[in-house]
PDB file of C-alpha atoms in Angstrom:
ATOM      1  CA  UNK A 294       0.000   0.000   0.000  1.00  0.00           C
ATOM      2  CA  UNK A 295       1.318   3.113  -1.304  1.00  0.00           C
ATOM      3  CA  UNK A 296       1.572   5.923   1.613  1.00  0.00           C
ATOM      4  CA  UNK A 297      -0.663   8.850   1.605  1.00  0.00           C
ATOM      5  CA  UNK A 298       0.018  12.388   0.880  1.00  0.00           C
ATOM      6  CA  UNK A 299      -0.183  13.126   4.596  1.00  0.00           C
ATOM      7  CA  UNK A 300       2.213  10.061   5.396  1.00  0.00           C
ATOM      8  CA  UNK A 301       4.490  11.665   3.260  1.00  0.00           C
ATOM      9  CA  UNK A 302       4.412  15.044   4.507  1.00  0.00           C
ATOM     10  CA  UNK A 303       5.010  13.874   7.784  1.00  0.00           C
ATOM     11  CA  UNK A 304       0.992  13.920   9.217  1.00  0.00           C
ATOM     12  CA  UNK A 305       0.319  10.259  11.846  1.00  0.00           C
ATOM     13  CA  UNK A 306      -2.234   9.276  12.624  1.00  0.00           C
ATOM     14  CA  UNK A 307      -4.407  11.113   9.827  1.00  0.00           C
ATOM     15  CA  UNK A 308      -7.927  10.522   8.174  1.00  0.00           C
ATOM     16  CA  UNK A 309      -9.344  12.920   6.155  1.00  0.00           C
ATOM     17  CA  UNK A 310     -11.351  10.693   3.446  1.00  0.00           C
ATOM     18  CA  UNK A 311     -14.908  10.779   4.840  1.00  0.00           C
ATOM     19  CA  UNK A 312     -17.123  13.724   3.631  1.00  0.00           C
ATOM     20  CA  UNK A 313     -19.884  15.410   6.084  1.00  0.00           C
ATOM     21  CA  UNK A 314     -23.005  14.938   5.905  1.00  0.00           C
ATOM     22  CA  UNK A 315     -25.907  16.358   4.761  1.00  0.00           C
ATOM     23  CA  UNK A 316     -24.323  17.430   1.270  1.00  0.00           C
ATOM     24  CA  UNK A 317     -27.718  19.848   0.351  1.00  0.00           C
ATOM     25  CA  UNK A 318     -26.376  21.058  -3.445  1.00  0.00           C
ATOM     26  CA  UNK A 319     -26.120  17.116  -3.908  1.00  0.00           C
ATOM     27  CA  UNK A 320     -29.288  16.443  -1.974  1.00  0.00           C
ATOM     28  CA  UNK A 321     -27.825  13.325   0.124  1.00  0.00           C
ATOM     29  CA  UNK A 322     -28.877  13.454   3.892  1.00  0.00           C
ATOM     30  CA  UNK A 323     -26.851  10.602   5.133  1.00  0.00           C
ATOM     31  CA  UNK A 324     -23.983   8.546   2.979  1.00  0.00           C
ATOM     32  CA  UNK A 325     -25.319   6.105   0.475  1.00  0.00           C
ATOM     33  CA  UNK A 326     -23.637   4.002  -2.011  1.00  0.00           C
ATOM     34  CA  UNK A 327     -19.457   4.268  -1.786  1.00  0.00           C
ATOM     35  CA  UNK A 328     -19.398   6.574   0.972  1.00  0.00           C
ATOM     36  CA  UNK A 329     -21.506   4.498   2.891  1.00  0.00           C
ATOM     37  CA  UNK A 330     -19.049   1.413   1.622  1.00  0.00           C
ATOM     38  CA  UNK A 331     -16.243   3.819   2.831  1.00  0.00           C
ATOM     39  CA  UNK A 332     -17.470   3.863   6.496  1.00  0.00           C
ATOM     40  CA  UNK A 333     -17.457   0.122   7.062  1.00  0.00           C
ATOM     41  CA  UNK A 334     -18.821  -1.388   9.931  1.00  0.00           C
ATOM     42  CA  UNK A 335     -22.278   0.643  10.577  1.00  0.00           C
ATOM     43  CA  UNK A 336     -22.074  -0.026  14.593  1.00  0.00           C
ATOM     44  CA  UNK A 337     -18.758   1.546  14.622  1.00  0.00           C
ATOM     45  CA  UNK A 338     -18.222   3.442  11.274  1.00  0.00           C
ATOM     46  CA  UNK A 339     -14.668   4.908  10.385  1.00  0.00           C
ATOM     47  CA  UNK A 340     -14.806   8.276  10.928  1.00  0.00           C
ATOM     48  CA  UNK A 341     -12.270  11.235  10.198  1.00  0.00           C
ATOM     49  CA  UNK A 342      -9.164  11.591  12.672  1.00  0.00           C
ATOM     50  CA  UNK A 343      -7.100  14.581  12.911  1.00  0.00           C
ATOM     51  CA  UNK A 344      -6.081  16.252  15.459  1.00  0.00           C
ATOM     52  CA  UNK A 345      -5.928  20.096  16.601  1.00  0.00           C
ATOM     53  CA  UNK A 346      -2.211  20.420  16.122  1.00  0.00           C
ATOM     54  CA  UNK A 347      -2.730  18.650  12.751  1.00  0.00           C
ATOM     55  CA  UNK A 348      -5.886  20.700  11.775  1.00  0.00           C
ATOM     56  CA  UNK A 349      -3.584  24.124  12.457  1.00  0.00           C
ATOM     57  CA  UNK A 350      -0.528  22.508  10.681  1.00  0.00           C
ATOM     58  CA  UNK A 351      -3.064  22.221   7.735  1.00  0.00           C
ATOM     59  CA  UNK A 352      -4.363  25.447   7.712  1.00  0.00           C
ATOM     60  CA  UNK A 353      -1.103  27.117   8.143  1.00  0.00           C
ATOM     61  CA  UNK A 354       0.377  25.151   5.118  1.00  0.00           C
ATOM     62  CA  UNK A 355      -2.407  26.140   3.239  1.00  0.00           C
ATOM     63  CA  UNK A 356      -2.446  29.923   3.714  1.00  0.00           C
ATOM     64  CA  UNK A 357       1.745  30.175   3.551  1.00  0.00           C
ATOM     65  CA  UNK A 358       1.082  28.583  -0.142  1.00  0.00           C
ATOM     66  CA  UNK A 359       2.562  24.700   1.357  1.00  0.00           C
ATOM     67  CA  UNK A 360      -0.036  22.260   1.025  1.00  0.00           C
ATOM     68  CA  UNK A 361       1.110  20.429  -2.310  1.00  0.00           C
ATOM     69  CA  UNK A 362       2.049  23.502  -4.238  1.00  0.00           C
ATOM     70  CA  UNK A 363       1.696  26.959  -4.303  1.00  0.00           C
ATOM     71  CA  UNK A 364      -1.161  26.679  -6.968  1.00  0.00           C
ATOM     72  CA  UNK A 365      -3.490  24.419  -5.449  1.00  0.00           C
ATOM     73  CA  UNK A 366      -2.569  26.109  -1.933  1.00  0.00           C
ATOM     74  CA  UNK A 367      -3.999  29.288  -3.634  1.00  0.00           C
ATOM     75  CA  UNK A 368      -6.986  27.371  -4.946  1.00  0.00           C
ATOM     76  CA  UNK A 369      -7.548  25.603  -1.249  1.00  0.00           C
ATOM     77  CA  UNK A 370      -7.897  29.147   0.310  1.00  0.00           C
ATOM     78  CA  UNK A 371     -10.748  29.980  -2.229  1.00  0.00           C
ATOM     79  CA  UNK A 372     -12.226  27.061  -0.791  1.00  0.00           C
ATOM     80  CA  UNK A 373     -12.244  28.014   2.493  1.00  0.00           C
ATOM     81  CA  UNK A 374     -12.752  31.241   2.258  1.00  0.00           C
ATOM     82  CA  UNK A 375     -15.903  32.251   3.871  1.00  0.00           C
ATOM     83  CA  UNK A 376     -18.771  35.395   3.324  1.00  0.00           C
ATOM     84  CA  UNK A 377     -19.203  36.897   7.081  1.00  0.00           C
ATOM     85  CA  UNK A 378     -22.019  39.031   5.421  1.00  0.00           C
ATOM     86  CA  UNK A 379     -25.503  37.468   7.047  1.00  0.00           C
ATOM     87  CA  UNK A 380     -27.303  38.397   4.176  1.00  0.00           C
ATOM     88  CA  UNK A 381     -25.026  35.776   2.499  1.00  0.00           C
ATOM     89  CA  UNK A 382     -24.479  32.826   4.817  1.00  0.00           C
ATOM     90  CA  UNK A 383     -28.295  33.154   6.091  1.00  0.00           C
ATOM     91  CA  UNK A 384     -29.289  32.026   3.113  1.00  0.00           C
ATOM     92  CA  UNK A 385     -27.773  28.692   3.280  1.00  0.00           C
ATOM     93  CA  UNK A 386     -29.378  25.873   4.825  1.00  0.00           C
ATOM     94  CA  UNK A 387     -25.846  24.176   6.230  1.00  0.00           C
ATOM     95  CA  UNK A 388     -23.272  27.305   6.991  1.00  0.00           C
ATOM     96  CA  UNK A 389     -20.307  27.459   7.926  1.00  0.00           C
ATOM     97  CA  UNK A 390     -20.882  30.750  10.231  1.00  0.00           C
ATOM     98  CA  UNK A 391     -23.461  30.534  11.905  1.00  0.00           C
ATOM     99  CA  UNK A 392     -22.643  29.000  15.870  1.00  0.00           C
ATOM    100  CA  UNK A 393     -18.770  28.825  14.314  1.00  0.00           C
ATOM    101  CA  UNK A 394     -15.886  31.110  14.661  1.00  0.00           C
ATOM    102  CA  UNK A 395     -16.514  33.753  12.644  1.00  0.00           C
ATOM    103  CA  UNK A 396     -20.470  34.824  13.285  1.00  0.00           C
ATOM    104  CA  UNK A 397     -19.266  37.503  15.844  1.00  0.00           C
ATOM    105  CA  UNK A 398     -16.129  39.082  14.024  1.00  0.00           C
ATOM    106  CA  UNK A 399     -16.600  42.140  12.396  1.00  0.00           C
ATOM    107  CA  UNK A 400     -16.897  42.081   8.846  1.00  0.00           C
ATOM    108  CA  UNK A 401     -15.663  45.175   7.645  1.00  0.00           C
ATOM    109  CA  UNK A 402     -12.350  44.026   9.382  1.00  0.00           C
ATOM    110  CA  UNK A 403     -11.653  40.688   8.703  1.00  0.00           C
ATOM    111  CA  UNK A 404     -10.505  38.066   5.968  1.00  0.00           C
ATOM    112  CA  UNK A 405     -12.379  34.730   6.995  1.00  0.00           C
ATOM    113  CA  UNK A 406     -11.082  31.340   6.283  1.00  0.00           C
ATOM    114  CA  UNK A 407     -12.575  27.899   7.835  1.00  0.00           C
ATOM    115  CA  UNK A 408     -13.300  24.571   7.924  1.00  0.00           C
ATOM    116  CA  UNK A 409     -15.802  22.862  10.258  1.00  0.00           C
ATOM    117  CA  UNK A 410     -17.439  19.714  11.603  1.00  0.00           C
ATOM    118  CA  UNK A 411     -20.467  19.463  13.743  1.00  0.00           C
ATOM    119  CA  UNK A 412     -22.450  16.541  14.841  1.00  0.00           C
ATOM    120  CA  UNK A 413     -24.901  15.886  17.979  1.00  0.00           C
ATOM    121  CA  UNK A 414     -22.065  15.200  20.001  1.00  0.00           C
ATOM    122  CA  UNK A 415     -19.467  17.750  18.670  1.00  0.00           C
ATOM    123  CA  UNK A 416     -18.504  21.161  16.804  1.00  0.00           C
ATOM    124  CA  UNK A 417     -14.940  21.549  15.596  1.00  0.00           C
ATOM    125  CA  UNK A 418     -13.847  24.139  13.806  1.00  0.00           C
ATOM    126  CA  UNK A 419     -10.148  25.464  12.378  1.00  0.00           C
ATOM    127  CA  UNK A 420     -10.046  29.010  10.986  1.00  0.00           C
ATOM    128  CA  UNK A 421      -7.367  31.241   9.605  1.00  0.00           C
ATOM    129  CA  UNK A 422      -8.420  34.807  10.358  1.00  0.00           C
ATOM    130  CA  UNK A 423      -6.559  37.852   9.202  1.00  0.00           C
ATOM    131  CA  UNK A 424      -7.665  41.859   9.909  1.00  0.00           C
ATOM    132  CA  UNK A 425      -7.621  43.284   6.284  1.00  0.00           C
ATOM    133  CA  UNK A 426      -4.664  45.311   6.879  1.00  0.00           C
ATOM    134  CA  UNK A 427      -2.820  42.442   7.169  1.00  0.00           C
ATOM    135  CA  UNK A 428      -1.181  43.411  10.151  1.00  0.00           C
ATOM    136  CA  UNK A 429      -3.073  40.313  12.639  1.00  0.00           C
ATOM    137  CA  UNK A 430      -3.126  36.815  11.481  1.00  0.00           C
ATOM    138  CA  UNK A 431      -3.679  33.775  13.502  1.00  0.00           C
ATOM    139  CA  UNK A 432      -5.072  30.530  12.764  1.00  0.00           C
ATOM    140  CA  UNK A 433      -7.292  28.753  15.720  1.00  0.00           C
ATOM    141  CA  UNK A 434      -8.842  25.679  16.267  1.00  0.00           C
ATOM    142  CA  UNK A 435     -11.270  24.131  18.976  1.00  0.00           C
ATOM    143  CA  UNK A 436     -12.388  20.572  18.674  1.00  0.00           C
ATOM    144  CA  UNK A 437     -14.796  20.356  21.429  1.00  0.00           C
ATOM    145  CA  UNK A 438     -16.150  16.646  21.522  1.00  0.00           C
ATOM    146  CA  UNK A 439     -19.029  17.412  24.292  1.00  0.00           C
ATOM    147  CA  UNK A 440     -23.150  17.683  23.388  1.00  0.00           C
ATOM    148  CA  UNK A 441     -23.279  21.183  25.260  1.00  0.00           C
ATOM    149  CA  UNK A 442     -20.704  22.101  22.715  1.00  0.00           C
ATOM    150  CA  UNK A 443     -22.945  21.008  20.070  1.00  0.00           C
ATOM    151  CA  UNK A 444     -25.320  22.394  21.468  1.00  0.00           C
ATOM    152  CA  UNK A 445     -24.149  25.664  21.709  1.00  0.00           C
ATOM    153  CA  UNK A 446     -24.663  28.277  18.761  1.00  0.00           C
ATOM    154  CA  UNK A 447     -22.937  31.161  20.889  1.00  0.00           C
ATOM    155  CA  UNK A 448     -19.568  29.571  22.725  1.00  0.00           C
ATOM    156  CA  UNK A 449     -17.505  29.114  19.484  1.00  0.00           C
ATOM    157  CA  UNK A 450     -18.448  33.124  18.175  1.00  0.00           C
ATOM    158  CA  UNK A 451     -18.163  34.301  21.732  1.00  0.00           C
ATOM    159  CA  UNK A 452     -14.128  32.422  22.633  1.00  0.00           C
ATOM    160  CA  UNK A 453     -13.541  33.634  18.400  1.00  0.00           C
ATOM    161  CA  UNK A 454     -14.885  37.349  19.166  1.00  0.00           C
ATOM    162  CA  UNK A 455     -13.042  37.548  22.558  1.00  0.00           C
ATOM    163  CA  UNK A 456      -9.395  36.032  20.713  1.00  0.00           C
ATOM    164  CA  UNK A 457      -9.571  38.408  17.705  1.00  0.00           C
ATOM    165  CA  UNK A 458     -10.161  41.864  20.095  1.00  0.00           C
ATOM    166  CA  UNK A 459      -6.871  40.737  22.488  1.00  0.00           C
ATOM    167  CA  UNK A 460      -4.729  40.092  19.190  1.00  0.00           C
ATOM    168  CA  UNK A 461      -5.544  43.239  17.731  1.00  0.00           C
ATOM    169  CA  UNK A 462      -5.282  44.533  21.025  1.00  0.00           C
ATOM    170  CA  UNK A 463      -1.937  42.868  21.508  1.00  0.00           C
ATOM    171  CA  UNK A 464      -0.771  43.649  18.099  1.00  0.00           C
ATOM    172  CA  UNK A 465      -1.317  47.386  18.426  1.00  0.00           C
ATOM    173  CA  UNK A 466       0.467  47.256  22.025  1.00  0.00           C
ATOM    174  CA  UNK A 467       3.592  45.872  20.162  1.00  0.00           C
ATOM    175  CA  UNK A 468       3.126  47.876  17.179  1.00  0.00           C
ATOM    176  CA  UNK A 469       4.004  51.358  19.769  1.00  0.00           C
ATOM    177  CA  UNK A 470       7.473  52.961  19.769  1.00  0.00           C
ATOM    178  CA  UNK A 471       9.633  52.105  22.873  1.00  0.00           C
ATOM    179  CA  UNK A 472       8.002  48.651  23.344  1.00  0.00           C
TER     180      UNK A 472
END
């Protein structure tokens, strides 16, 4: 068996290959055919594994144009990049905003990347998050495998919110002469 991509870039432990689920624009609710093949045993299906360090790895490679090439690195932060405008993301059935990391930022302010999973037991989410100045960026992740995180549409905005106002703050404290 030839190793993965991941294997080769150094990632353990690592599976990425199943897709979440529901998939609206494709109108499947739960996997069927292959990707229910994919999952195997239905008592205890195989599920993705990564970890937080892994997810931020990821995301970092990504945005510093790493993941496989510069090219595709580019094309993976189209991908991810999301619309913090309401009157966008409202209009989707399955967002990646609302109850996530970037519902509370400021929108004026900031360049929005993520990627997240939610089920009834869990929310995860891994974000790259830049002030459009350019002058703050800092990737976070919180993989919170708990139902009163799932349950909760206002912790992840509320710990995202309260992280991006103390490193602006923190950035503008280093950015002053004799510091």
């Amino acid at each position: 068996m030839s190793e993965s991509f991941f294997e080769q870039a150094g990632y353990q432990d690592i599976n990425i290959s199943q897709k979440n689920f529901p998939i609206p624009y494709l109108s499947l609710d739960i996997p069927q055919g292959r990707e229910l093949q994919m999952r195997g045993n239905l008592d205890h299906p195989i599920r993705n594994k990564m970890t937080t360090d892994q997810a931020a790895r990821l995301m970092y490679e990504i945005f510093t144009g790493q993941a496989v090439s510069p090219q595709y690195s580019q094309k993976m932060q189209q991908l991810l990049t999301r619309d913090l405008r309401p009157e966008i993301w409202m209009q989707e059935q399955y967002n990646s905003i609302e109850g996530f990391l970037g519902e509370f930022l400021p929108i004026a302010e900031v360049h929005f990347a993520s990627k997240v999973g939610w089920t009834s037991r869990s929310r995860q989410d891994v974000a790259f998050i830049s002030t459009k100045d350019g002058k703050t960026k800092y990737i976070v992740v919180i993989f919170a495998n708990d139902p009163a995180y799932a349950e909760d549409w206002e912790i992840f905005p509320e710990i995202s919110l309260f992280l991006f106002n103390r490193m602006v703050e923190r950035k503008a404290n280093t950015d002053k002469p004799g510091l």
